[in-house]
CSV table of C-alpha atoms in Angstrom, one decimal:
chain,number,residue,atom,x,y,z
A,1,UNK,CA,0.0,0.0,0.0
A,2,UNK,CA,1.5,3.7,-0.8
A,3,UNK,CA,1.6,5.6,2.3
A,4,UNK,CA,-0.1,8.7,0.1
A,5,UNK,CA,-2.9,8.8,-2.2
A,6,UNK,CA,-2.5,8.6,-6.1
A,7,UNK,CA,-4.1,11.1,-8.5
A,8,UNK,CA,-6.6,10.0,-11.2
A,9,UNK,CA,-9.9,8.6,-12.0
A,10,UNK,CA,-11.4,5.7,-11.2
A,11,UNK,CA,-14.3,4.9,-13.2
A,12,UNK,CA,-17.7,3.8,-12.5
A,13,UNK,CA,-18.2,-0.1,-12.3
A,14,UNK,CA,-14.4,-0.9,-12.9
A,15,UNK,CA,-11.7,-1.5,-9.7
A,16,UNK,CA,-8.8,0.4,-9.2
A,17,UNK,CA,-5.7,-1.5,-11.2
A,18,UNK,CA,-8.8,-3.3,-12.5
A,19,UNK,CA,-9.2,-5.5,-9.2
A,20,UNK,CA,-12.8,-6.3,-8.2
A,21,UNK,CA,-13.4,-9.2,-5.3
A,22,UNK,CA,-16.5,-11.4,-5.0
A,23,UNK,CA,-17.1,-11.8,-1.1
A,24,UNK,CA,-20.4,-13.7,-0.3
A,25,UNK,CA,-21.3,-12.8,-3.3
A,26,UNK,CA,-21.3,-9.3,-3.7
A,27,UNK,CA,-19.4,-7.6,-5.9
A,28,UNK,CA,-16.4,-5.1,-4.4
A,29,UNK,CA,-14.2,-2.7,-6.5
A,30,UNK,CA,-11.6,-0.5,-4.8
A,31,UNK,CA,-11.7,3.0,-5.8
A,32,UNK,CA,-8.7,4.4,-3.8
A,33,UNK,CA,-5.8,2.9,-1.1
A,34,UNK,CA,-3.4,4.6,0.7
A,35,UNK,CA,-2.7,4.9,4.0
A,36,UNK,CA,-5.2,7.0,5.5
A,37,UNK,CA,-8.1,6.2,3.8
A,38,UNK,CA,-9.5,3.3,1.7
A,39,UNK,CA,-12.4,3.7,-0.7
A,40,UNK,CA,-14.7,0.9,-2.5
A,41,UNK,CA,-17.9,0.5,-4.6
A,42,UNK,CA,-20.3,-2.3,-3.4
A,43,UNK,CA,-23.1,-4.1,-5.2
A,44,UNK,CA,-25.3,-5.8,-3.3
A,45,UNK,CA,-28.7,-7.8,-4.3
A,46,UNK,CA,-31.6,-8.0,-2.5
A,47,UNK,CA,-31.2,-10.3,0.2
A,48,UNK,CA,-27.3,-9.6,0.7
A,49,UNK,CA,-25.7,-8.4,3.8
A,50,UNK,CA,-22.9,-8.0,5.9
A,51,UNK,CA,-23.7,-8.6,9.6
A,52,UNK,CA,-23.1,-6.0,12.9
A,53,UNK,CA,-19.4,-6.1,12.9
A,54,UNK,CA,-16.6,-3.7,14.6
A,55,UNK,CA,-13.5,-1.4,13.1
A,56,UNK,CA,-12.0,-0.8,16.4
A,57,UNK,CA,-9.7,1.4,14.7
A,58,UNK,CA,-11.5,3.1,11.6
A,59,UNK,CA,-14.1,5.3,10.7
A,60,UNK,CA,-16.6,4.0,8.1
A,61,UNK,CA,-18.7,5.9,5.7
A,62,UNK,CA,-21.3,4.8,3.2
A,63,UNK,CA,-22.6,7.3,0.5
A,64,UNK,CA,-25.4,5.5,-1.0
A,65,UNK,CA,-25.7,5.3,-4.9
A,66,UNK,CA,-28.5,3.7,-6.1
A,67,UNK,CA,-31.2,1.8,-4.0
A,68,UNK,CA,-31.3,1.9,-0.3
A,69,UNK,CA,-29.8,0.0,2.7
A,70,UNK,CA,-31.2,-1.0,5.8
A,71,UNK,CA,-28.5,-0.5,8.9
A,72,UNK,CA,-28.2,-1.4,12.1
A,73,UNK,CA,-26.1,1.1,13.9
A,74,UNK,CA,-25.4,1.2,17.3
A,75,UNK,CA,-28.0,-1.2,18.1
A,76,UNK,CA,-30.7,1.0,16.1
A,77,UNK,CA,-32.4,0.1,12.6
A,78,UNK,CA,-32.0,2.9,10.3
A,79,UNK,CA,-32.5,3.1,6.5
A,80,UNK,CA,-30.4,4.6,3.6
A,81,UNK,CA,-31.0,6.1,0.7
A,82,UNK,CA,-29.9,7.1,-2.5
A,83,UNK,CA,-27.6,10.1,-1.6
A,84,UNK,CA,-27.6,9.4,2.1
A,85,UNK,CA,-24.3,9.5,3.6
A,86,UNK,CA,-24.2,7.1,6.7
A,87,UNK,CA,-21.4,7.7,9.2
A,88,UNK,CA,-20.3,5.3,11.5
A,89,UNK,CA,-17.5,6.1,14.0
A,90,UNK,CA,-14.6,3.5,15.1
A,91,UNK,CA,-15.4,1.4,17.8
A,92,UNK,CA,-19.6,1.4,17.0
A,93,UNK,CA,-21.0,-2.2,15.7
A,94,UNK,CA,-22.8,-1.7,12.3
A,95,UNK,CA,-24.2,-4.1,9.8
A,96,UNK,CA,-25.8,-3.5,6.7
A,97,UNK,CA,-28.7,-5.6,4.7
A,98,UNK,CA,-30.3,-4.7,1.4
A,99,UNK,CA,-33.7,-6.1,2.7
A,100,UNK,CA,-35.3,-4.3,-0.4
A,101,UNK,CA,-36.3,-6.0,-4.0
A,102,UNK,CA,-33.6,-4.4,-5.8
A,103,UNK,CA,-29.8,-4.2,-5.9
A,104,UNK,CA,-28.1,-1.1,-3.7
A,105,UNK,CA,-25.1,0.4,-5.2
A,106,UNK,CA,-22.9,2.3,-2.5
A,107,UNK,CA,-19.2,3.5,-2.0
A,108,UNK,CA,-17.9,2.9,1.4
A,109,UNK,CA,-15.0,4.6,2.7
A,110,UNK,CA,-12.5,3.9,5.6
A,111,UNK,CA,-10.0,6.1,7.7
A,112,UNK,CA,-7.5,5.3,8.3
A,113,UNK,CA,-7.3,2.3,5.7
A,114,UNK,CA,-5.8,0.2,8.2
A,115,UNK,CA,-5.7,-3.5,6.5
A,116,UNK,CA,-9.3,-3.7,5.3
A,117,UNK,CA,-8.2,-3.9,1.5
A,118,UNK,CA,-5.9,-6.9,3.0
A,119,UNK,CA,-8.7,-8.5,4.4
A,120,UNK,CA,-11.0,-8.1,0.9
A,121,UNK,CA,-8.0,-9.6,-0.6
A,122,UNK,CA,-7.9,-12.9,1.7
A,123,UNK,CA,-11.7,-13.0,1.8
A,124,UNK,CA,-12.1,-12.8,-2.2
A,125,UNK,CA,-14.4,-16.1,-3.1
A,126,UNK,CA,-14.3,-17.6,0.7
A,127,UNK,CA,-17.1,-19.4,1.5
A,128,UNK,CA,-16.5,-20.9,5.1
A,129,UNK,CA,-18.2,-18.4,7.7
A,130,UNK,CA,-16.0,-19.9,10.5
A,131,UNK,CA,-12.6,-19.0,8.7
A,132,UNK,CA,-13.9,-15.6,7.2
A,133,UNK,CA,-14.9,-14.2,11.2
A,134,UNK,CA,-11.8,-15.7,11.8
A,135,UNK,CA,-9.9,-13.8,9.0
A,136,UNK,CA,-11.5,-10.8,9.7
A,137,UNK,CA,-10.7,-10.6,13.4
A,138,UNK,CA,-7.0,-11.2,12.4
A,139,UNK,CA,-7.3,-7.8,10.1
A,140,UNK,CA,-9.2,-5.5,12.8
A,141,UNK,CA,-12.2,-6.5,12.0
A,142,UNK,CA,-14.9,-8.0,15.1
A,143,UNK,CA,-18.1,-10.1,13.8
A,144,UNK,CA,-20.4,-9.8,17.2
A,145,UNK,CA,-23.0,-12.8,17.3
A,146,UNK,CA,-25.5,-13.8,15.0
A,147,UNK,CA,-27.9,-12.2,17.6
A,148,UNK,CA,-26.9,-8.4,17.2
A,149,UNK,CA,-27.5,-8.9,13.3
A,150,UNK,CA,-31.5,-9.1,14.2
């Protein structure tokens, strides 16, 4: 990872360098890396989520797109949409679900990057839930319980 941020353009629908990961089936692209912040596009279909999770050491933002999210945040259910920004401060457990009927397009950024894009790298077409909340607690990032997801 460059320790600063490189000029350009990254367009719409295409990773940075071309790079795009498939975890749980949702598409990922990283827009931008470096290391204070780390930006990526998400394309989620209905039914798709990532469960209340922690970044004990980031900040997390989510500008929606196109569709809308349902959040939990903090322990509260909140919905997103298109051109909502959702904040949601290190140490606070957040989740998100697209419990709509069609797919949510959003770009998530983190500060400082920290090794998320790492961890999008290991967990690129990992199916195993046991070694993925394992994985991710080894890159900063805390699943909480099945429980705090409902």
């Amino acid at each position: 990872m460059t320790k600063y941020l490189d000029g350009g353009i990254t367009r719409s629908g295409e990773g940075y360098e071309g790079t795009e990961w498939t975890i749980l089936g949702q598409r990922y692209f990283p827009k931008a890396t470096c290391a204070s912040t780390f930006a990526f596009e998400t394309n989620s279909e209905p039914g798709q989520f990532v469960p209340v999770h922690v970044h004990p050491h980031q900040d997390e933002f989510i500008l929606v797109r196109e569709g809308q999210l349902e959040l939990k945040l903090d322990g509260t259910w909140q919905t997103a949409r298109a051109g909502d920004l959702v904040r949601m401060p290190r140490g606070v457990p957040h989740g998100y679900f697209n419990k709509s009927d069609a797919p949510c397009r959003a770009l998530f950024w983190v500060s400082p990057a920290g090794r998320l894009r790492e961890l999008f790298e290991t967990l690129h077409e990992m199916t195993d839930i046991p070694a993925i909340v394992a994985a991710s607690k080894a890159h900063d990032v805390d699943f909480l319980p099945p429980e705090a997801s409902e």
